[in-house]
Amino acid sequence: MASNLPRELIFVIAEHLNRDGGSLLPYALVCRSWQPVFESFIFSTVTVHSGERDGTKAREQKGFSLEDFKRATSGQNSRRRAWIREVRYDIIVPYELLDWSNTKWDESYTVDNPVRKANDEAFQAAMTELFTTVLSSWDQTHRLSLHIGLLGCKQGFELEPGTSRYEDAGDYRFDFTDGRTEALPPYRARLSDFDALSIVPCVDKLTFINSRHRFKEPFLFYEEKDDYEDEYDPEQDPRPRNRWHQIWAGTVFQIAERCRTITELHLNLDEYVRPDHLEYIQERRAAVAEGVRHLPSSLRVFNYLGYKEEPWKETMSALNVLNAGVDTLAGSLRGLTYVLRELRLTYVTISLDFLCPLNPEGQPTANCTSHWPNLQVLTLHRSPPFTPQGKWLALPDTEEQQIIDEVSDWETEICNTERGFISRPVLDAEQIHRLSISWGLAARHMPQIAVMEYHMTHGSSKTDFEVRMGDEITLRWKSRSTYVPDQRVAKAWGFDLKDMTSHKPLSYSVVLPSRPAGTE
């Protein structure tokens, strides 16, 4: 009788059972007419693991082994490729090397050790197998989302040479003195042979996300978990099982470069690094800047979540995150925006005039004649209150500056839990002028732009700048400090200062009669 049901009714049954969350496999075995309907749900989102974990046989783990996945989607089973929308690839590496879990006790410790090398070798093999052996044979008509992350096999038992397990290693995030010598550099998987990865034409979206920040569908903004050390419940969390993808920033872009028809890249690098590990911070930023330059021209959405990269205390100078004195990330992102539809940056320190570079007087360094034919959305959310060169945008008032000037021992300042906290209530208005001018000049060459947003995160100097271009074209500035657009800003956007409306508290807006002059 079941075999005689109309296909439409079978689909409704499958859809209902799928919402209930139970296994659909038994229903796929009812009869031949049920199999393709239920398999279309079963295979829509699949978890694939590259090997065995914790001694468990691969077939006993949730999802497919890579070999089983290949068999299930090859030959006469190739029809299943059309059903697959998302692949969650768990790369099983020999050792679980989570951040802030171990301590360094031997001065001869080096990151160039057998444990990290073994993980990198497993990572290289797993990526090569997926791209070269499996996905390279899929054609461009099969579009899927690919999420990649690491899972350690030996969890907490095997240690790097010269290290030991330490349950309070997380304290090194704020323990200045002991952390200087005992904190371990984070492990991030890297490819040793980039050329071994075949080009894959089927990947539409590529995601490297951490469970602390989850991309909310349809990847428009982020949800931040309040507790950094919250327990992860795989039964309650529909996301992949790896809490942290643990893949080096440069390697992420190497993988993306092999996905020649990719349209979306979603990347979490919300990884806390001690401020005195500045070389690592600079190297990571440089890797992102270089990687962005090589992204395929098919990309339309880049969603990048970084980290605050702030100094130990607010009385201190901000970090200079540039390793060569030049903000190469700004130039790389500007080049990328020419093909993008959406650029969303969160917790990313960036030169605010990156779209249209300005000289110190706030004038364009050259004619801003670039063209952004596709760009519709540009957002800088939770933008840190400092420049990449280490200049604060939130400045101290006279009383706070006196507190800073009286600091004679910065190590004592860092270690004293009651010192070093100031509000910095004065906004460096010139930097917001530069942002507004640059965006105004660039907007003239953005025929599709609909949303531009800048939100600087700092309590007393929190500042927002929003542009909405729809039936009504509205610019709005809002700041907890005092900010008023100047004549240069008005000229860049094509309005008169007297046309602005003042709102309480500390907010200004203006409605433009048309898009900025020069919009193509």
Coordinates of C-alpha atoms in Angstrom, one line a residue:
M1 CA 0.0 0.0 0.0
A2 CA 2.8 2.4 0.9
S3 CA 4.3 2.0 -2.6
N4 CA 1.1 3.2 -4.2
L5 CA 1.0 6.6 -2.4
P6 CA 1.4 9.6 -4.6
R7 CA 4.9 11.1 -4.6
E8 CA 3.5 14.4 -3.4
L9 CA 2.1 12.7 -0.3
I10 CA 5.3 10.9 0.4
F11 CA 7.1 14.2 0.3
V12 CA 4.7 15.7 2.8
I13 CA 5.2 12.7 5.1
A14 CA 9.0 13.0 4.8
E15 CA 8.9 16.8 5.5
H16 CA 6.8 16.2 8.6
L17 CA 9.1 13.5 9.9
N18 CA 12.2 15.5 9.2
R19 CA 10.8 18.4 11.3
D20 CA 10.4 15.9 14.2
G21 CA 14.2 15.3 14.1
G22 CA 14.1 11.5 14.1
S23 CA 16.1 9.2 11.8
L24 CA 14.7 9.0 8.3
L25 CA 16.8 6.0 7.3
P26 CA 14.1 3.3 8.1
Y27 CA 11.6 5.1 5.9
A28 CA 14.0 5.3 3.0
L29 CA 14.0 1.4 3.1
V30 CA 10.2 1.0 3.0
C31 CA 10.1 0.7 -0.8
R32 CA 11.7 2.0 -4.0
S33 CA 9.2 4.9 -4.4
W34 CA 10.0 6.1 -0.8
Q35 CA 13.8 5.9 -1.1
P36 CA 14.5 8.9 -3.4
V37 CA 12.1 11.1 -1.5
F38 CA 13.5 10.4 2.0
E39 CA 17.1 10.3 0.7
S40 CA 16.6 13.9 -0.6
F41 CA 16.1 14.9 3.1
I42 CA 18.8 12.5 4.5
F43 CA 21.4 13.8 2.2
S44 CA 20.5 17.5 2.3
T45 CA 23.0 18.1 5.1
V46 CA 25.7 15.5 5.8
T47 CA 28.5 15.2 8.3
V48 CA 31.6 13.6 6.9
H49 CA 34.7 12.6 9.0
S50 CA 38.1 12.0 7.6
G51 CA 39.0 9.1 10.0
E52 CA 38.4 7.5 13.4
R53 CA 38.3 9.4 16.6
D54 CA 39.0 8.1 20.2
G55 CA 39.4 4.6 18.9
T56 CA 35.8 4.5 17.7
K57 CA 35.3 2.8 14.4
A58 CA 34.5 5.3 11.7
R59 CA 31.2 3.6 10.8
E60 CA 30.1 4.0 14.4
Q61 CA 30.5 7.7 14.4
K62 CA 27.7 10.1 13.4
G63 CA 27.8 10.8 9.7
F64 CA 29.8 9.3 6.9
S65 CA 33.4 8.3 6.7
L66 CA 35.1 10.0 3.7
E67 CA 35.3 6.6 1.9
D68 CA 31.6 5.9 2.6
F69 CA 30.6 9.3 1.4
K70 CA 32.6 8.8 -1.8
R71 CA 30.8 5.5 -2.5
A72 CA 27.4 7.0 -1.6
T73 CA 27.8 9.7 -4.2
S74 CA 29.7 8.0 -7.0
G75 CA 28.8 5.8 -9.9
Q76 CA 25.2 4.8 -9.9
N77 CA 24.7 6.8 -6.7
S78 CA 25.8 10.1 -8.4
R79 CA 22.2 11.2 -8.4
R80 CA 22.5 11.9 -4.7
R81 CA 24.8 14.8 -5.4
A82 CA 21.9 16.9 -6.4
W83 CA 20.3 16.5 -3.0
I84 CA 23.3 17.6 -1.0
R85 CA 23.1 21.2 0.1
E86 CA 25.7 21.2 3.0
V87 CA 28.7 19.1 3.9
R88 CA 30.1 19.4 7.4
Y89 CA 33.7 18.1 7.1
D90 CA 35.2 17.0 10.4
I91 CA 39.0 16.6 9.9
I92 CA 40.2 14.0 12.5
V93 CA 43.7 14.9 13.6
P94 CA 45.8 12.8 16.1
Y95 CA 46.0 15.3 18.9
E96 CA 43.5 17.7 20.4
L97 CA 45.4 21.0 21.0
L98 CA 42.8 23.4 22.3
D99 CA 43.8 27.0 23.2
W100 CA 44.5 27.7 26.8
S101 CA 44.5 24.1 28.0
N102 CA 48.2 23.4 28.6
T103 CA 51.2 25.2 30.0
K104 CA 54.8 25.4 28.8
W105 CA 57.4 24.3 31.4
D106 CA 60.5 23.7 29.3
E107 CA 62.4 26.7 27.9
S108 CA 63.4 24.7 24.9
Y109 CA 59.8 24.3 23.8
T110 CA 59.2 25.0 20.1
V111 CA 56.1 24.9 18.0
D112 CA 58.1 22.9 15.5
N113 CA 57.5 19.6 17.3
P114 CA 56.3 16.1 16.3
V115 CA 52.8 16.6 17.8
R116 CA 51.9 19.7 15.7
K117 CA 53.6 18.1 12.6
A118 CA 51.4 15.0 13.0
N119 CA 48.3 17.1 13.1
D120 CA 49.4 19.1 10.0
E121 CA 50.1 15.9 8.1
A122 CA 46.7 14.5 8.9
F123 CA 45.1 17.8 7.9
Q124 CA 47.0 17.9 4.6
A125 CA 45.9 14.3 3.9
A126 CA 42.3 14.9 4.7
M127 CA 42.0 18.0 2.6
T128 CA 43.8 16.4 -0.3
E129 CA 41.5 13.4 -0.1
L130 CA 38.3 15.5 0.0
F131 CA 39.3 17.9 -2.8
T132 CA 41.3 15.6 -5.1
T133 CA 39.7 12.2 -4.6
V134 CA 36.0 13.2 -4.0
L135 CA 34.9 16.7 -4.9
S136 CA 37.0 17.3 -8.0
S137 CA 34.8 15.0 -10.0
W138 CA 31.6 17.0 -9.1
D139 CA 30.6 19.5 -11.7
Q140 CA 29.4 23.1 -11.3
T141 CA 25.7 22.2 -11.4
H142 CA 26.0 20.6 -7.9
R143 CA 26.2 23.6 -5.6
L144 CA 26.9 22.9 -1.9
S145 CA 28.0 24.7 1.3
L146 CA 31.2 23.3 2.9
H147 CA 32.0 23.7 6.5
I148 CA 35.5 22.6 7.6
G149 CA 36.9 22.2 11.1
L150 CA 39.2 20.0 13.2
L151 CA 38.5 17.3 15.8
G152 CA 41.3 16.0 18.0
C153 CA 41.6 12.3 18.4
K154 CA 43.5 12.0 21.6
Q155 CA 41.8 14.5 23.8
G156 CA 44.0 16.0 26.5
F157 CA 46.2 12.9 27.0
E158 CA 49.0 13.4 24.5
L159 CA 50.9 16.6 25.1
E160 CA 53.5 18.6 23.1
P161 CA 57.1 18.1 24.2
G162 CA 57.9 20.5 27.0
T163 CA 54.3 21.1 28.1
S164 CA 52.0 19.8 30.7
R165 CA 48.2 19.7 31.3
Y166 CA 47.1 22.7 33.4
E167 CA 43.4 23.2 34.2
D168 CA 44.0 26.9 34.9
A169 CA 45.8 27.7 31.7
G170 CA 42.9 29.9 30.7
D171 CA 44.2 32.4 33.3
Y172 CA 47.1 33.1 31.0
R173 CA 44.7 35.3 29.0
F174 CA 45.0 37.9 31.7
D175 CA 47.9 36.7 33.9
F176 CA 50.6 38.9 32.6
T177 CA 53.7 37.7 34.5
D178 CA 53.4 33.9 34.4
G179 CA 51.7 34.0 31.0
R180 CA 54.8 35.6 29.4
T181 CA 56.8 32.5 29.8
E182 CA 54.2 29.7 30.2
A183 CA 51.5 30.5 27.7
L184 CA 51.5 28.3 24.6
P185 CA 51.1 29.8 21.1
P186 CA 47.8 28.6 19.6
Y187 CA 47.9 25.7 17.2
R188 CA 46.4 26.3 13.8
A189 CA 46.4 23.6 11.1
R190 CA 48.4 24.5 7.9
L191 CA 48.8 23.0 4.5
S192 CA 52.4 21.9 3.6
D193 CA 51.5 21.3 -0.1
F194 CA 48.9 23.7 -1.4
D195 CA 49.3 22.4 -4.9
A196 CA 48.1 18.9 -3.9
L197 CA 44.5 20.3 -3.6
S198 CA 42.6 19.9 -6.8
I199 CA 40.3 22.7 -8.0
V200 CA 36.7 21.9 -7.1
P201 CA 33.9 23.5 -9.1
C202 CA 30.9 22.6 -6.8
V203 CA 31.5 24.6 -3.6
D204 CA 29.1 27.6 -3.5
K205 CA 29.6 28.6 0.2
L206 CA 32.6 28.0 2.4
T207 CA 32.4 28.5 6.2
F208 CA 35.0 28.3 8.9
I209 CA 33.1 29.2 12.1
N210 CA 33.5 28.8 15.8
S211 CA 30.7 27.9 18.2
R212 CA 31.2 31.0 20.4
H213 CA 29.9 33.2 17.5
R214 CA 27.4 31.6 15.3
F215 CA 26.4 33.0 11.9
K216 CA 22.6 33.3 12.0
E217 CA 20.9 32.3 8.8
P218 CA 21.1 33.7 6.3
F219 CA 24.5 34.7 7.5
L220 CA 23.4 38.3 8.1
F221 CA 24.8 38.9 11.5
Y222 CA 26.3 37.2 14.5
E223 CA 25.1 35.9 17.8
E224 CA 27.6 36.1 20.6
K225 CA 27.5 33.7 23.4
D226 CA 27.9 35.3 26.8
D227 CA 30.1 32.6 28.5
Y228 CA 33.4 32.1 26.9
E229 CA 33.8 28.7 28.5
D230 CA 30.2 27.5 28.1
E231 CA 29.6 23.8 27.8
Y232 CA 28.9 22.6 24.3
D233 CA 25.9 20.3 23.8
P234 CA 25.9 18.7 20.4
E235 CA 22.3 17.5 20.8
Q236 CA 21.1 21.1 21.3
D237 CA 23.4 22.8 18.7
P238 CA 22.7 22.0 15.1
R239 CA 26.1 23.3 14.1
P240 CA 29.1 21.0 13.4
R241 CA 30.7 19.3 16.4
N242 CA 34.0 21.1 16.3
R243 CA 33.7 24.1 18.6
W244 CA 36.7 25.8 17.0
H245 CA 37.8 25.2 13.4
Q246 CA 41.5 25.7 14.4
I247 CA 42.7 26.4 10.8
W248 CA 45.4 29.0 10.1
A249 CA 44.1 32.2 8.5
G250 CA 46.3 31.9 5.4
T251 CA 45.3 28.2 4.9
V252 CA 41.6 29.2 4.9
F253 CA 42.2 31.4 1.9
Q254 CA 44.3 28.8 0.2
I255 CA 41.3 26.4 0.4
A256 CA 39.0 29.2 -0.8
E257 CA 41.3 29.8 -3.8
R258 CA 40.7 26.2 -4.9
C259 CA 36.9 26.7 -4.9
R260 CA 36.9 28.6 -8.2
T261 CA 33.1 29.2 -8.4
I262 CA 32.6 30.1 -4.7
T263 CA 30.1 32.9 -4.1
E264 CA 30.2 33.2 -0.3
L265 CA 33.0 33.0 2.3
H266 CA 32.2 33.1 6.0
L267 CA 35.2 33.2 8.4
N268 CA 35.5 33.3 12.2
L269 CA 38.9 34.4 13.5
D270 CA 37.5 35.4 16.9
E271 CA 40.6 33.9 18.7
Y272 CA 41.9 35.6 21.7
V273 CA 45.7 36.2 21.6
R274 CA 47.7 37.8 24.4
P275 CA 48.6 41.4 23.5
D276 CA 52.3 40.6 24.0
H277 CA 52.1 37.9 21.3
L278 CA 52.0 40.8 18.8
E279 CA 54.1 39.0 16.2
Y280 CA 51.4 36.3 15.9
I281 CA 48.7 39.0 15.6
Q282 CA 50.6 40.8 12.9
E283 CA 51.3 37.5 11.0
R284 CA 47.7 36.5 11.1
R285 CA 46.6 39.9 9.8
A286 CA 49.2 39.8 7.0
A287 CA 47.9 36.3 6.1
V288 CA 44.4 37.6 5.8
A289 CA 45.5 40.5 3.7
E290 CA 47.5 38.3 1.3
G291 CA 44.7 35.7 1.1
V292 CA 42.0 38.2 0.3
R293 CA 44.0 39.2 -2.8
H294 CA 43.7 35.7 -4.2
L295 CA 40.1 35.0 -3.7
P296 CA 38.2 33.9 -6.8
S297 CA 36.4 36.7 -8.7
S298 CA 33.2 34.7 -8.4
L299 CA 32.9 35.7 -4.7
R300 CA 29.9 37.9 -3.9
V301 CA 29.7 37.7 -0.1
F302 CA 32.6 38.0 2.4
N303 CA 31.6 37.8 6.1
Y304 CA 34.6 38.1 8.4
L305 CA 34.6 38.1 12.2
G306 CA 37.9 39.0 13.8
Y307 CA 38.8 39.8 17.4
K308 CA 39.3 43.1 19.3
E309 CA 43.1 42.9 19.5
E310 CA 43.2 45.4 22.3
P311 CA 46.0 46.3 24.8
W312 CA 46.1 45.0 28.4
K313 CA 44.7 48.2 29.9
E314 CA 42.9 51.2 28.5
T315 CA 45.5 53.5 29.9
M316 CA 48.0 51.9 27.4
S317 CA 48.7 52.7 23.8
A318 CA 46.7 50.6 21.3
L319 CA 48.5 47.8 19.4
N320 CA 50.2 48.5 16.1
V321 CA 49.0 45.4 14.2
L322 CA 50.9 46.2 11.0
N323 CA 54.0 44.2 10.5
A324 CA 55.4 46.5 7.8
G325 CA 53.9 49.8 8.6
V326 CA 51.4 49.6 5.7
D327 CA 47.7 48.6 6.1
T328 CA 47.8 45.9 3.3
L329 CA 44.5 44.5 4.5
A330 CA 42.8 47.8 3.6
G331 CA 44.1 47.7 0.1
S332 CA 43.2 44.0 -0.3
L333 CA 39.6 44.6 1.0
R334 CA 39.2 47.6 -1.3
G335 CA 40.2 45.5 -4.3
L336 CA 37.8 42.7 -3.2
T337 CA 34.8 45.1 -2.9
Y338 CA 34.9 45.7 -6.7
V339 CA 33.3 42.3 -7.2
L340 CA 31.4 41.8 -4.0
R341 CA 27.7 42.2 -3.3
E342 CA 28.2 42.2 0.5
L343 CA 31.1 42.9 2.7
R344 CA 30.5 42.4 6.4
L345 CA 33.3 43.0 8.9
T346 CA 33.0 42.5 12.7
Y347 CA 35.7 43.2 15.2
V348 CA 38.1 44.1 12.4
T349 CA 40.6 46.9 12.9
I350 CA 40.8 48.7 9.5
S351 CA 41.8 52.1 8.1
L352 CA 38.5 53.9 8.0
D353 CA 39.2 55.5 4.7
F354 CA 40.0 52.2 3.0
L355 CA 37.3 52.6 0.3
C356 CA 38.7 55.9 -0.9
P357 CA 42.1 56.7 0.7
L358 CA 42.5 60.3 1.9
N359 CA 45.5 62.5 2.7
P360 CA 46.1 64.0 6.2
E361 CA 43.8 66.9 5.3
G362 CA 40.9 64.6 4.4
Q363 CA 41.2 65.0 0.7
P364 CA 41.4 62.1 -1.8
T365 CA 45.0 61.0 -2.5
A366 CA 43.8 60.5 -6.1
N367 CA 40.6 60.8 -8.1
C368 CA 38.2 58.2 -6.5
T369 CA 37.0 56.8 -9.8
S370 CA 36.8 53.2 -8.9
H371 CA 33.6 51.4 -9.7
W372 CA 31.6 49.1 -7.4
P373 CA 28.9 47.7 -9.8
N374 CA 27.6 45.0 -7.4
L375 CA 28.1 46.3 -3.9
Q376 CA 24.8 46.5 -2.0
V377 CA 25.8 46.0 1.7
L378 CA 28.8 47.3 3.6
T379 CA 29.0 46.9 7.3
L380 CA 31.7 47.5 9.9
H381 CA 30.1 46.2 13.1
R382 CA 31.7 46.4 16.6
S383 CA 34.6 48.1 15.0
P384 CA 37.5 48.5 17.6
P385 CA 38.2 52.0 18.9
F386 CA 41.7 52.3 17.4
T387 CA 43.4 52.3 14.0
P388 CA 45.7 49.5 12.7
Q389 CA 48.7 51.8 13.4
G390 CA 47.8 51.8 17.2
K391 CA 46.1 55.2 17.5
W392 CA 43.0 55.4 19.8
L393 CA 39.8 56.8 18.4
A394 CA 38.5 57.1 21.9
L395 CA 40.6 59.6 23.7
P396 CA 41.0 60.4 27.5
D397 CA 39.8 63.6 29.0
T398 CA 42.1 65.9 30.9
E399 CA 41.7 64.1 34.2
E400 CA 42.3 60.7 32.6
Q401 CA 45.3 61.9 30.7
Q402 CA 46.8 63.0 34.0
I403 CA 46.3 59.4 35.3
I404 CA 48.1 58.1 32.2
D405 CA 51.0 60.5 32.6
E406 CA 51.5 59.4 36.2
V407 CA 52.0 55.8 35.3
S408 CA 55.7 55.0 35.8
D409 CA 55.7 51.2 35.8
W410 CA 53.6 49.6 33.1
E411 CA 54.1 46.1 34.4
T412 CA 52.6 47.2 37.8
E413 CA 49.8 48.9 35.9
I414 CA 49.0 45.7 34.0
C415 CA 49.1 43.5 37.0
N416 CA 47.1 45.7 39.3
T417 CA 43.5 44.6 39.0
E418 CA 42.2 47.9 40.2
R419 CA 44.2 50.2 37.9
G420 CA 44.3 50.9 34.2
F421 CA 40.5 51.3 33.6
I422 CA 39.4 54.6 32.1
S423 CA 36.4 55.6 30.1
R424 CA 38.1 57.6 27.2
P425 CA 35.0 59.8 26.7
V426 CA 36.5 62.0 24.0
L427 CA 36.0 61.0 20.4
D428 CA 38.7 61.6 17.7
A429 CA 36.2 63.3 15.4
E430 CA 38.6 63.7 12.6
Q431 CA 38.7 59.9 12.1
I432 CA 34.9 59.8 11.8
H433 CA 35.1 62.7 9.4
R434 CA 37.5 60.6 7.3
L435 CA 35.2 57.6 7.3
S436 CA 32.2 59.7 6.3
I437 CA 34.2 61.5 3.5
S438 CA 35.6 58.3 2.1
W439 CA 32.3 56.6 2.1
G440 CA 30.6 59.6 0.5
L441 CA 33.1 59.7 -2.3
A442 CA 32.9 56.0 -2.9
A443 CA 29.1 55.9 -2.8
R444 CA 29.1 58.0 -6.0
H445 CA 30.3 54.9 -7.8
M446 CA 28.0 52.4 -6.2
P447 CA 24.8 52.2 -8.2
Q448 CA 23.4 49.2 -6.2
I449 CA 24.4 50.3 -2.6
A450 CA 21.5 50.0 -0.2
V451 CA 23.1 49.8 3.3
M452 CA 26.3 51.2 4.8
E453 CA 26.9 50.9 8.5
Y454 CA 29.8 51.7 10.9
H455 CA 29.4 50.9 14.6
M456 CA 32.4 51.6 16.9
T457 CA 32.3 49.7 20.1
H458 CA 33.5 51.7 23.1
G459 CA 31.3 52.7 26.1
S460 CA 31.7 56.5 26.4
S461 CA 32.7 57.1 22.8
K462 CA 30.4 54.6 21.1
T463 CA 29.7 56.0 17.6
D464 CA 27.4 54.9 14.7
F465 CA 27.2 56.0 11.1
E466 CA 24.4 54.6 9.0
V467 CA 23.4 55.1 5.4
R468 CA 20.1 53.8 4.0
M469 CA 19.4 54.1 0.3
G470 CA 15.9 53.1 -0.6
D471 CA 12.8 55.2 -1.4
E472 CA 14.4 57.7 0.9
I473 CA 18.1 58.3 1.2
T474 CA 19.1 58.9 4.8
L475 CA 22.4 59.5 6.6
R476 CA 22.5 59.3 10.4
W477 CA 25.3 59.9 12.8
K478 CA 25.0 59.0 16.5
S479 CA 27.6 59.3 19.2
R480 CA 27.8 59.2 23.0
S481 CA 30.6 61.7 22.6
T482 CA 30.2 64.9 20.6
Y483 CA 30.3 64.4 16.9
V484 CA 29.0 66.8 14.2
P485 CA 29.7 66.3 10.5
D486 CA 31.8 69.1 9.0
Q487 CA 31.8 70.8 5.6
R488 CA 34.1 68.3 4.0
V489 CA 31.6 65.5 4.9
A490 CA 28.7 67.5 3.5
K491 CA 30.6 68.1 0.3
A492 CA 31.4 64.4 -0.2
W493 CA 27.8 63.4 0.2
G494 CA 26.3 66.5 -1.6
F495 CA 24.2 68.1 1.1
D496 CA 24.2 71.4 3.0
L497 CA 25.0 71.4 6.7
K498 CA 22.0 73.6 7.4
D499 CA 19.8 70.8 6.1
M500 CA 20.8 68.4 8.9
T501 CA 18.4 67.6 11.6
S502 CA 19.6 67.4 15.2
H503 CA 18.1 64.6 17.4
K504 CA 18.5 64.0 21.1
P505 CA 20.7 62.6 22.4
L506 CA 23.7 63.5 20.2
S507 CA 22.4 62.4 16.9
Y508 CA 22.2 64.1 13.5
S509 CA 20.6 63.0 10.3
V510 CA 20.0 64.3 6.8
V511 CA 17.8 63.2 3.9
L512 CA 19.4 63.4 0.5
P513 CA 17.2 64.4 -2.4
S514 CA 18.9 61.9 -4.6
R515 CA 21.8 59.5 -4.7
P516 CA 25.3 61.2 -4.4
A517 CA 26.3 63.0 -7.5
G518 CA 28.3 60.8 -9.9
T519 CA 26.5 57.6 -9.0
E520 CA 26.7 55.5 -12.2

